[in-house]
mmCIF file of C-alpha atoms in Angstrom:
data_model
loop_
_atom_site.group_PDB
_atom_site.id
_atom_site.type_symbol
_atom_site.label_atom_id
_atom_site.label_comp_id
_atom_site.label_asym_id
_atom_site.label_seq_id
_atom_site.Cartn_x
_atom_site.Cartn_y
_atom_site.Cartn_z
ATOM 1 C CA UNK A 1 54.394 204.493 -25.119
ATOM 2 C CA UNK A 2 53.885 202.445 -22.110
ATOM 3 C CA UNK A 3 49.861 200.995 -20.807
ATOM 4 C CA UNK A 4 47.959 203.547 -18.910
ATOM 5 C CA UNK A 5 48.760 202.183 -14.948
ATOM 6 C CA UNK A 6 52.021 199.921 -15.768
ATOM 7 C CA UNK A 7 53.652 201.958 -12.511
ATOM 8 C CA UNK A 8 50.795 201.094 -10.579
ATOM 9 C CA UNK A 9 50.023 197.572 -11.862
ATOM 10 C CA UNK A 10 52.888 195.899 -8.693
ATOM 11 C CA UNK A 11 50.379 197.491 -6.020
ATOM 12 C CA UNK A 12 47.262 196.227 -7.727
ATOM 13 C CA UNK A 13 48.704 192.811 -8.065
ATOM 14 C CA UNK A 14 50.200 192.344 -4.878
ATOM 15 C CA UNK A 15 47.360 193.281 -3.444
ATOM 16 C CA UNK A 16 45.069 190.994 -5.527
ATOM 17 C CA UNK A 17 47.176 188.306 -4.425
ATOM 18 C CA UNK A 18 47.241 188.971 -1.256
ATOM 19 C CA UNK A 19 43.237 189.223 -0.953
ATOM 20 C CA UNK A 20 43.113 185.751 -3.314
ATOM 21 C CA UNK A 21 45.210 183.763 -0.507
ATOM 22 C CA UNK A 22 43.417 184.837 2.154
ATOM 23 C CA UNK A 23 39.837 184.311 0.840
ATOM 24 C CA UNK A 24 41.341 180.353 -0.718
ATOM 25 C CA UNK A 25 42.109 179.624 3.126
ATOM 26 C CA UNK A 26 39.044 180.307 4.543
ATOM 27 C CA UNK A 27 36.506 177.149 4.473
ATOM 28 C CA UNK A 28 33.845 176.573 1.835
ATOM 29 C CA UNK A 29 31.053 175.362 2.330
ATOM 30 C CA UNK A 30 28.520 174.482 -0.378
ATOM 31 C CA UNK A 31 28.837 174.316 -4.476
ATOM 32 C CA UNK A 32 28.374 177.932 -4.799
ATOM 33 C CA UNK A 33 30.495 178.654 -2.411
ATOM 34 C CA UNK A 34 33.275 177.139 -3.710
ATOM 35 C CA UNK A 35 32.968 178.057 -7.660
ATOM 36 C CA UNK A 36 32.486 182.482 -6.122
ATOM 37 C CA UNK A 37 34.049 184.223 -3.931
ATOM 38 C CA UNK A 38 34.934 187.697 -3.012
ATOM 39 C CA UNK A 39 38.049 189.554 -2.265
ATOM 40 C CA UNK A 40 37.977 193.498 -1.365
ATOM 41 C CA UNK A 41 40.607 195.691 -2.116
ATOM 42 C CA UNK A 42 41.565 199.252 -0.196
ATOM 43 C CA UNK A 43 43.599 201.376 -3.273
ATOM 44 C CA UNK A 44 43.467 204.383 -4.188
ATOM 45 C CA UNK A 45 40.613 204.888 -7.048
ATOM 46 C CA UNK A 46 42.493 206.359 -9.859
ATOM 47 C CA UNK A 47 45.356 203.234 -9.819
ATOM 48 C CA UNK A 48 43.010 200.799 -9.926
ATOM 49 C CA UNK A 49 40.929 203.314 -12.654
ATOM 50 C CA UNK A 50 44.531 203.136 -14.708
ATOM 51 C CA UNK A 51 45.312 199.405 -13.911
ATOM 52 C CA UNK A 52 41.872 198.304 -15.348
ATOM 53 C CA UNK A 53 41.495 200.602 -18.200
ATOM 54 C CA UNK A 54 44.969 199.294 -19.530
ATOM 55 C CA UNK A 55 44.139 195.820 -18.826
ATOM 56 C CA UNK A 56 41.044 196.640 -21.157
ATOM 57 C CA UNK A 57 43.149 198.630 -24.161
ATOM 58 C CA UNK A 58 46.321 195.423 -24.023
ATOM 59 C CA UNK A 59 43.131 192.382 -24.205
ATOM 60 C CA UNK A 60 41.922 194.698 -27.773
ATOM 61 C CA UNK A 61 44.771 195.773 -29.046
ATOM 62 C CA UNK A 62 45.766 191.646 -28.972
ATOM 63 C CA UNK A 63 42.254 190.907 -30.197
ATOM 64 C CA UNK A 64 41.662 188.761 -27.402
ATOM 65 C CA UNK A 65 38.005 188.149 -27.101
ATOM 66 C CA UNK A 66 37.784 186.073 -24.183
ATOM 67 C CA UNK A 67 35.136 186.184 -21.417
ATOM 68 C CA UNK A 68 37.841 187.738 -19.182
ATOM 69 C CA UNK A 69 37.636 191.068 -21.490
ATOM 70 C CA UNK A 70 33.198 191.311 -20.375
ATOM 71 C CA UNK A 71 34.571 190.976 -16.792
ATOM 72 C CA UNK A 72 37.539 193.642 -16.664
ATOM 73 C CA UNK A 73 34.746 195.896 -18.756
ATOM 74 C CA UNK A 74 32.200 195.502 -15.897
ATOM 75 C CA UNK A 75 34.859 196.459 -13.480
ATOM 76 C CA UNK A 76 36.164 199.170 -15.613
ATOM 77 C CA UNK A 77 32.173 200.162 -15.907
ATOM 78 C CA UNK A 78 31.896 200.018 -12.077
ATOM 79 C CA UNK A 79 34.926 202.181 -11.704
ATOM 80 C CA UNK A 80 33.490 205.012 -14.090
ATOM 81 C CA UNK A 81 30.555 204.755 -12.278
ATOM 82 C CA UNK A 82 32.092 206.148 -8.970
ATOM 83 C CA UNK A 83 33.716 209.542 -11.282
ATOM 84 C CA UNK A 84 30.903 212.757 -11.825
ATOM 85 C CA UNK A 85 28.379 211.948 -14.493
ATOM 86 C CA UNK A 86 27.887 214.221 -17.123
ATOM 87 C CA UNK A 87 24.968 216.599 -17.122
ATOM 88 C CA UNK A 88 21.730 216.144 -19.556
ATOM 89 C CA UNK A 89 21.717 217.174 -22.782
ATOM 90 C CA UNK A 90 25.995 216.156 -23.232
ATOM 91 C CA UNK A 91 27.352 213.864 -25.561
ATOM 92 C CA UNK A 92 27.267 209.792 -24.475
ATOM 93 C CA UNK A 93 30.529 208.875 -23.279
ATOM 94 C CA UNK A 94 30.792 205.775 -25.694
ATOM 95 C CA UNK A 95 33.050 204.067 -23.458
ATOM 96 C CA UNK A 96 30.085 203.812 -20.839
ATOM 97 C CA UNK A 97 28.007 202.133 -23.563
ATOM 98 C CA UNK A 98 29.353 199.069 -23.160
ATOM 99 C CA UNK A 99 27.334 198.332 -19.924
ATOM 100 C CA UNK A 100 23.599 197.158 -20.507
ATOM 101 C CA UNK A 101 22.779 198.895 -17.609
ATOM 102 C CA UNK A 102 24.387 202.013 -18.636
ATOM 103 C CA UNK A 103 22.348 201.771 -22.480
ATOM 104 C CA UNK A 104 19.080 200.505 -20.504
ATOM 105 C CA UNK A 105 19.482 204.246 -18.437
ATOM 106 C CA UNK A 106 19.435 206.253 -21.579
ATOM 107 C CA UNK A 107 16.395 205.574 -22.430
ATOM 108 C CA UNK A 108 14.660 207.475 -19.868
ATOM 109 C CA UNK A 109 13.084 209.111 -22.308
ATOM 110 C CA UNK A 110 12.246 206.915 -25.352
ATOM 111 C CA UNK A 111 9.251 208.236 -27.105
ATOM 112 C CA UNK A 112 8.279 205.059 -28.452
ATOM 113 C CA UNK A 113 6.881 203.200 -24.767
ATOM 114 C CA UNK A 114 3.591 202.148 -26.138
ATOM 115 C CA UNK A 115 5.403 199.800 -29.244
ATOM 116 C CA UNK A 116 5.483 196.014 -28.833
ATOM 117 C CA UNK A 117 9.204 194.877 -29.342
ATOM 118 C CA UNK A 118 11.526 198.383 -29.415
ATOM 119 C CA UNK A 119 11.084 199.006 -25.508
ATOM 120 C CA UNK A 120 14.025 200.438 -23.125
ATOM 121 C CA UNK A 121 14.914 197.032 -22.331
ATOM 122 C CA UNK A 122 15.237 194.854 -25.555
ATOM 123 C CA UNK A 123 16.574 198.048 -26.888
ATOM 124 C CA UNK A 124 19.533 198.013 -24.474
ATOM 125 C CA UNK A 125 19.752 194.240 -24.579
ATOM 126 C CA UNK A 126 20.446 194.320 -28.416
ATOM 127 C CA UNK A 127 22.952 196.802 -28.218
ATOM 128 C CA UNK A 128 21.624 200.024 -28.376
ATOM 129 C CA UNK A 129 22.010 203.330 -26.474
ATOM 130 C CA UNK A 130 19.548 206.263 -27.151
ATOM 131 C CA UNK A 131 20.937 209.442 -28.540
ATOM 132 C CA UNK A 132 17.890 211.757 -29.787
ATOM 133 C CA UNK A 133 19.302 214.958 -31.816
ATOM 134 C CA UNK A 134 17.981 216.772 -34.914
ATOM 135 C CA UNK A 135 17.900 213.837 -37.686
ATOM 136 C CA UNK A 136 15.120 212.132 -35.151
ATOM 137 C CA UNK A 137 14.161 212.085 -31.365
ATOM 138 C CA UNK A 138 13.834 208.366 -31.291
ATOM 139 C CA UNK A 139 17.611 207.616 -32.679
ATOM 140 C CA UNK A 140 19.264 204.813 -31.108
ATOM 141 C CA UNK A 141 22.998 203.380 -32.162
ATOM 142 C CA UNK A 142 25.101 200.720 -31.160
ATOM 143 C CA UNK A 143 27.689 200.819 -28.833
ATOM 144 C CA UNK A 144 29.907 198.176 -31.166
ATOM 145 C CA UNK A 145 29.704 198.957 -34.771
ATOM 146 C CA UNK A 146 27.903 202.942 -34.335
ATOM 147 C CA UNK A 147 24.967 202.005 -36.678
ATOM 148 C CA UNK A 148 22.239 204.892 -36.211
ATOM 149 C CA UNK A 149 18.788 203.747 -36.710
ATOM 150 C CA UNK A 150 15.855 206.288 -36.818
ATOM 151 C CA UNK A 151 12.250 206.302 -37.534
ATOM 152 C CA UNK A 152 11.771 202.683 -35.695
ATOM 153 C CA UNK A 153 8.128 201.443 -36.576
ATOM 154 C CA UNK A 154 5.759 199.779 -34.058
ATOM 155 C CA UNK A 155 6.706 196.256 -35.706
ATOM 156 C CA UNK A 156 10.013 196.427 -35.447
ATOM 157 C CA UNK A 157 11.789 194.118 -33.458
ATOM 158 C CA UNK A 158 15.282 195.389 -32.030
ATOM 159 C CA UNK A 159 17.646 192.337 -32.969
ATOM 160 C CA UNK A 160 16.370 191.951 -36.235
ATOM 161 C CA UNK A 161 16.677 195.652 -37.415
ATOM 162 C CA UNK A 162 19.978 195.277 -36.028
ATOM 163 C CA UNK A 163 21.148 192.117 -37.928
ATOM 164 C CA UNK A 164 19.346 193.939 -41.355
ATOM 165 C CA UNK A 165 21.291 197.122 -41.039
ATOM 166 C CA UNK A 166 24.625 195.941 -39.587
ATOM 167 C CA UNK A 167 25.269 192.082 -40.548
ATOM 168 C CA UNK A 168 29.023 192.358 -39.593
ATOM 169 C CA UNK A 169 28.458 193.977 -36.583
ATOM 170 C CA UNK A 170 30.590 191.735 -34.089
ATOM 171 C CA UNK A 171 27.783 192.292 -31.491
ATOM 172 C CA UNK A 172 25.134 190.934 -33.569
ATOM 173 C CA UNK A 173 27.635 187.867 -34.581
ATOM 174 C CA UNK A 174 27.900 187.125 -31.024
ATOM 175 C CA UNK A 175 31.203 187.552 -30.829
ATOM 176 C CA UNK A 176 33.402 188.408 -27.778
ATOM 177 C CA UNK A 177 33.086 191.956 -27.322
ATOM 178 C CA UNK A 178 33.372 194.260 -23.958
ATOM 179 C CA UNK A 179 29.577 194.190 -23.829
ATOM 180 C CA UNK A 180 28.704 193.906 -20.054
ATOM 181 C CA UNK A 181 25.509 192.017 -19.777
ATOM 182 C CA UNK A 182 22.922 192.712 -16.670
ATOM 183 C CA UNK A 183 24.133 189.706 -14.870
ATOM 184 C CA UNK A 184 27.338 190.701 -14.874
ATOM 185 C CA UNK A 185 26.236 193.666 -13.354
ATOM 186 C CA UNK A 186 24.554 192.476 -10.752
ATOM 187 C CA UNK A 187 27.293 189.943 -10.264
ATOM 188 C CA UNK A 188 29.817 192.846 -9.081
ATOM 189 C CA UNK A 189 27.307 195.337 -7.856
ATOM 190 C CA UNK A 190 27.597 196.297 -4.014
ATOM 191 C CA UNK A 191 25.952 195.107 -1.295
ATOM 192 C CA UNK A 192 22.456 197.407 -1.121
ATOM 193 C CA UNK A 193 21.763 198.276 2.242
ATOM 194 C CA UNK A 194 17.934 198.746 3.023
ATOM 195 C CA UNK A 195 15.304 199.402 6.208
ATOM 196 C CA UNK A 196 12.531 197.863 4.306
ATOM 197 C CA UNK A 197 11.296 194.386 6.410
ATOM 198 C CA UNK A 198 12.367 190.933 5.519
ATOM 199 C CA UNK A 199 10.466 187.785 5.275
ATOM 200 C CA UNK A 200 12.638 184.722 4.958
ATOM 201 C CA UNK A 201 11.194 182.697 1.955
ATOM 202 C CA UNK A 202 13.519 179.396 2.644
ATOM 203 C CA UNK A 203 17.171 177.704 2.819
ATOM 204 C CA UNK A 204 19.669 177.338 0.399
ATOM 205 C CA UNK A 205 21.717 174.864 -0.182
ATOM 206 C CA UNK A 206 24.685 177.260 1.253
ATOM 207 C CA UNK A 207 24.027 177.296 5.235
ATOM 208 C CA UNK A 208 25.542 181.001 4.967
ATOM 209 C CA UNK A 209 22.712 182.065 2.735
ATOM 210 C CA UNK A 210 19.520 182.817 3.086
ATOM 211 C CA UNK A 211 17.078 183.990 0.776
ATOM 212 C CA UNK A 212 14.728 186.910 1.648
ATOM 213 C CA UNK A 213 12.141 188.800 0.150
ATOM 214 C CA UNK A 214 11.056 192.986 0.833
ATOM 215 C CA UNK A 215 7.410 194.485 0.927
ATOM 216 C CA UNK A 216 8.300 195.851 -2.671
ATOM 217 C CA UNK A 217 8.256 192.428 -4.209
ATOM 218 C CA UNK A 218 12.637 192.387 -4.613
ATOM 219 C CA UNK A 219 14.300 188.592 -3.681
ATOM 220 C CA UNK A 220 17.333 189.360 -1.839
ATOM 221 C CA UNK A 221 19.970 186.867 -1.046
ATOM 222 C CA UNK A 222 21.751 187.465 2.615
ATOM 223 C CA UNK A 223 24.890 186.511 4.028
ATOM 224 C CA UNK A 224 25.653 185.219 7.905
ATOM 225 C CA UNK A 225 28.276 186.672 9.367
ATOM 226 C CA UNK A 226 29.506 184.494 12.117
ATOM 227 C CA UNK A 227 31.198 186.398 14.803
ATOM 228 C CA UNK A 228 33.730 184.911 17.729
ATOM 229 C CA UNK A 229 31.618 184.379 21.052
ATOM 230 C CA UNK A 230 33.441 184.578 24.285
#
Protein backbone atom coordinates (compact mmCIF):
# COMPACT_ATOMS: atom_id res chain seq x y z
CA UNK A 1 0.00 0.00 0.00
CA UNK A 2 1.55 3.15 -1.09
CA UNK A 3 2.11 6.65 1.63
CA UNK A 4 -0.94 8.72 1.96
CA UNK A 5 0.05 11.83 -0.79
CA UNK A 6 2.92 9.86 -2.87
CA UNK A 7 0.81 11.27 -6.18
CA UNK A 8 0.93 14.56 -4.82
CA UNK A 9 4.39 14.60 -3.20
CA UNK A 10 6.14 16.01 -7.20
CA UNK A 11 3.82 19.24 -6.72
CA UNK A 12 4.73 19.74 -3.10
CA UNK A 13 8.36 19.37 -3.84
CA UNK A 14 8.68 21.29 -6.81
CA UNK A 15 7.10 23.79 -5.33
CA UNK A 16 9.20 23.75 -2.10
CA UNK A 17 12.05 24.06 -4.25
CA UNK A 18 11.03 26.51 -6.11
CA UNK A 19 10.06 28.84 -2.98
CA UNK A 20 13.72 27.64 -1.30
CA UNK A 21 15.68 29.23 -4.45
CA UNK A 22 13.99 32.16 -4.52
CA UNK A 23 14.05 33.09 -0.78
CA UNK A 24 18.37 31.78 -0.86
CA UNK A 25 18.75 34.68 -3.57
CA UNK A 26 17.38 37.35 -1.87
CA UNK A 27 20.04 39.26 0.51
CA UNK A 28 20.47 38.62 4.23
CA UNK A 29 21.11 40.75 6.36
CA UNK A 30 21.86 40.05 10.03
CA UNK A 31 22.58 36.54 12.05
CA UNK A 32 19.01 35.81 12.33
CA UNK A 33 18.37 36.50 9.20
CA UNK A 34 20.49 34.25 7.73
CA UNK A 35 20.03 30.98 10.10
CA UNK A 36 15.43 31.63 9.31
CA UNK A 37 13.73 32.26 6.67
CA UNK A 38 10.37 31.86 5.16
CA UNK A 39 9.00 30.46 2.02
CA UNK A 40 5.02 30.46 1.28
CA UNK A 41 3.42 28.01 -0.65
CA UNK A 42 -0.13 28.38 -2.78
CA UNK A 43 -1.48 24.35 -2.92
CA UNK A 44 -4.33 23.07 -2.54
CA UNK A 45 -4.96 22.14 1.37
CA UNK A 46 -5.73 18.53 1.26
CA UNK A 47 -2.19 17.66 -0.89
CA UNK A 48 -0.20 19.30 1.30
CA UNK A 49 -2.69 17.66 4.34
CA UNK A 50 -1.64 14.09 2.51
CA UNK A 51 2.04 15.06 1.70
CA UNK A 52 2.70 15.93 5.44
CA UNK A 53 0.74 13.33 7.15
CA UNK A 54 2.78 10.64 5.11
CA UNK A 55 5.95 12.35 5.67
CA UNK A 56 4.90 11.91 9.47
CA UNK A 57 3.68 7.93 9.24
CA UNK A 58 7.34 6.98 6.78
CA UNK A 59 9.79 9.13 9.75
CA UNK A 60 7.75 6.38 12.56
CA UNK A 61 7.35 3.61 10.82
CA UNK A 62 11.55 3.95 10.27
CA UNK A 63 11.81 4.95 13.92
CA UNK A 64 13.47 7.99 13.02
CA UNK A 65 13.40 10.31 15.93
CA UNK A 66 15.04 13.24 14.66
CA UNK A 67 14.13 16.90 15.31
CA UNK A 68 12.81 17.00 11.71
CA UNK A 69 9.80 14.55 12.90
CA UNK A 70 8.66 17.78 15.95
CA UNK A 71 8.79 20.07 12.85
CA UNK A 72 6.68 18.07 10.11
CA UNK A 73 4.25 17.39 13.41
CA UNK A 74 3.85 21.18 13.97
CA UNK A 75 3.07 21.56 10.35
CA UNK A 76 0.91 18.58 10.25
CA UNK A 77 -0.71 20.27 13.64
CA UNK A 78 -1.09 23.60 11.76
CA UNK A 79 -2.73 21.87 8.88
CA UNK A 80 -5.45 20.11 11.17
CA UNK A 81 -5.92 23.21 12.62
CA UNK A 82 -7.42 24.85 9.41
CA UNK A 83 -10.18 21.41 9.08
CA UNK A 84 -13.74 21.83 11.47
CA UNK A 85 -13.06 21.14 15.10
CA UNK A 86 -15.04 18.79 16.79
CA UNK A 87 -17.87 19.87 19.03
CA UNK A 88 -17.68 19.68 23.10
CA UNK A 89 -18.30 16.83 24.82
CA UNK A 90 -16.51 14.38 21.60
CA UNK A 91 -13.76 12.19 21.94
CA UNK A 92 -9.92 13.93 21.72
CA UNK A 93 -8.61 13.36 18.42
CA UNK A 94 -5.24 11.84 19.78
CA UNK A 95 -3.46 12.82 16.80
CA UNK A 96 -4.04 16.60 17.83
CA UNK A 97 -2.42 15.80 21.19
CA UNK A 98 0.76 16.01 20.08
CA UNK A 99 0.74 19.90 20.02
CA UNK A 100 1.31 21.64 23.53
CA UNK A 101 -0.88 24.12 22.47
CA UNK A 102 -3.53 21.80 21.47
CA UNK A 103 -3.17 19.77 25.31
CA UNK A 104 -2.74 23.39 27.01
CA UNK A 105 -6.58 24.14 25.25
CA UNK A 106 -8.16 21.18 26.88
CA UNK A 107 -7.92 22.23 29.92
CA UNK A 108 -10.39 24.90 29.79
CA UNK A 109 -11.96 23.40 32.33
CA UNK A 110 -9.59 21.78 34.88
CA UNK A 111 -11.18 21.67 38.23
CA UNK A 112 -8.07 21.70 40.02
CA UNK A 113 -6.95 25.84 39.28
CA UNK A 114 -6.32 26.67 42.85
CA UNK A 115 -3.33 23.61 43.25
CA UNK A 116 0.33 24.65 43.24
CA UNK A 117 2.15 22.48 40.53
CA UNK A 118 -0.87 20.49 38.38
CA UNK A 119 -2.04 23.82 36.53
CA UNK A 120 -3.22 23.93 32.66
CA UNK A 121 0.17 24.78 31.75
CA UNK A 122 2.74 22.39 33.43
CA UNK A 123 0.01 19.95 32.82
CA UNK A 124 0.26 20.37 29.03
CA UNK A 125 4.00 20.91 29.20
CA UNK A 126 4.51 17.36 30.74
CA UNK A 127 2.49 15.70 28.37
CA UNK A 128 -0.87 15.65 29.31
CA UNK A 129 -4.27 16.36 27.68
CA UNK A 130 -7.47 16.53 29.87
CA UNK A 131 -10.17 14.03 29.25
CA UNK A 132 -12.81 14.17 32.29
CA UNK A 133 -15.44 11.12 32.00
CA UNK A 134 -17.07 8.91 34.67
CA UNK A 135 -13.87 7.25 36.50
CA UNK A 136 -12.99 11.15 37.53
CA UNK A 137 -13.58 14.79 36.23
CA UNK A 138 -10.01 15.75 36.74
CA UNK A 139 -8.45 12.75 34.44
CA UNK A 140 -5.62 13.71 32.41
CA UNK A 141 -3.45 11.14 30.01
CA UNK A 142 -0.61 11.37 27.92
CA UNK A 143 -0.55 11.88 24.47
CA UNK A 144 2.70 9.30 24.13
CA UNK A 145 2.35 6.29 26.24
CA UNK A 146 -1.91 6.82 27.18
CA UNK A 147 -1.21 6.64 30.99
CA UNK A 148 -4.56 7.91 32.77
CA UNK A 149 -3.98 9.56 35.99
CA UNK A 150 -6.95 10.54 38.29
CA UNK A 151 -7.50 11.86 41.67
CA UNK A 152 -4.27 14.34 41.33
CA UNK A 153 -3.57 15.80 44.93
CA UNK A 154 -2.66 19.46 45.62
CA UNK A 155 1.15 18.30 46.02
CA UNK A 156 1.52 16.71 43.12
CA UNK A 157 3.84 17.86 40.73
CA UNK A 158 3.02 16.93 36.94
CA UNK A 159 6.52 15.49 35.74
CA UNK A 160 7.08 13.56 38.64
CA UNK A 161 3.66 11.70 38.75
CA UNK A 162 4.42 11.16 35.28
CA UNK A 163 7.95 9.59 35.60
CA UNK A 164 6.28 7.37 38.85
CA UNK A 165 3.46 5.97 36.82
CA UNK A 166 5.01 5.62 33.35
CA UNK A 167 9.01 5.25 33.64
CA UNK A 168 9.27 3.98 29.98
CA UNK A 169 7.22 6.44 28.65
CA UNK A 170 9.47 7.80 25.68
CA UNK A 171 8.13 11.32 26.52
CA UNK A 172 9.26 11.29 29.97
CA UNK A 173 12.81 9.73 28.69
CA UNK A 174 13.14 12.66 26.56
CA UNK A 175 13.27 10.98 23.68
CA UNK A 176 12.44 12.15 20.10
CA UNK A 177 8.86 12.00 19.84
CA UNK A 178 6.25 14.16 17.56
CA UNK A 179 5.65 16.30 20.64
CA UNK A 180 5.31 19.93 19.29
CA UNK A 181 6.58 22.23 21.93
CA UNK A 182 5.07 26.03 22.30
CA UNK A 183 8.00 27.46 20.53
CA UNK A 184 7.58 25.55 17.80
CA UNK A 185 4.30 26.81 17.64
CA UNK A 186 4.86 30.08 17.69
CA UNK A 187 7.75 29.52 15.34
CA UNK A 188 5.20 28.58 12.37
CA UNK A 189 2.18 30.44 13.58
CA UNK A 190 0.83 33.26 11.14
CA UNK A 191 1.37 36.60 11.08
CA UNK A 192 -1.50 38.16 13.71
CA UNK A 193 -2.88 41.12 12.35
CA UNK A 194 -4.09 43.71 15.06
CA UNK A 195 -5.57 47.61 15.42
CA UNK A 196 -4.31 47.82 18.89
CA UNK A 197 -1.38 50.89 19.02
CA UNK A 198 2.29 50.27 18.89
CA UNK A 199 5.07 51.70 20.84
CA UNK A 200 8.47 50.88 19.45
CA UNK A 201 10.57 49.58 22.46
CA UNK A 202 14.11 49.56 20.41
CA UNK A 203 16.37 48.09 17.41
CA UNK A 204 17.46 44.84 16.71
CA UNK A 205 20.30 43.75 15.53
CA UNK A 206 18.29 42.88 12.09
CA UNK A 207 17.66 46.51 10.42
CA UNK A 208 14.33 44.75 9.03
CA UNK A 209 13.07 44.21 12.53
CA UNK A 210 11.75 46.05 14.93
CA UNK A 211 10.46 45.22 18.14
CA UNK A 212 7.10 46.62 19.38
CA UNK A 213 4.99 46.39 22.21
CA UNK A 214 0.63 46.70 22.41
CA UNK A 215 -1.48 48.43 25.27
CA UNK A 216 -2.22 44.72 26.42
CA UNK A 217 1.31 44.15 27.57
CA UNK A 218 2.15 41.50 24.17
CA UNK A 219 6.03 42.12 22.56
CA UNK A 220 5.58 41.88 18.97
CA UNK A 221 8.37 41.61 16.54
CA UNK A 222 7.64 43.56 12.98
CA UNK A 223 8.94 43.24 9.67
CA UNK A 224 9.87 46.28 6.99
CA UNK A 225 8.72 45.80 3.89
CA UNK A 226 10.72 47.84 1.52
CA UNK A 227 8.82 48.78 -1.52
CA UNK A 228 10.35 50.13 -5.13
CA UNK A 229 10.11 54.09 -5.18
CA UNK A 230 9.83 55.75 -8.50
Amino acid sequence: MDLPGVEHKGEVVQGLSKQISLANARTKKGIKAQKWNTVCLELPHCYLKWVCAGLVSELKRQNRHVPALAIASAVNERLNCLLPTHSEGQPVDRTLMFSEAMRRQTFSKWPHMNYKWALPDQMAQAGFYHQPNSSGDDRAMCFTCIVCLVCWEPTDEPWSEHERHSPSCPFVKGEYTQNVPLSVTYATAPAIHTDAPMEVLGTSSVPELIPTASSSGNIIVLELLQTAQD
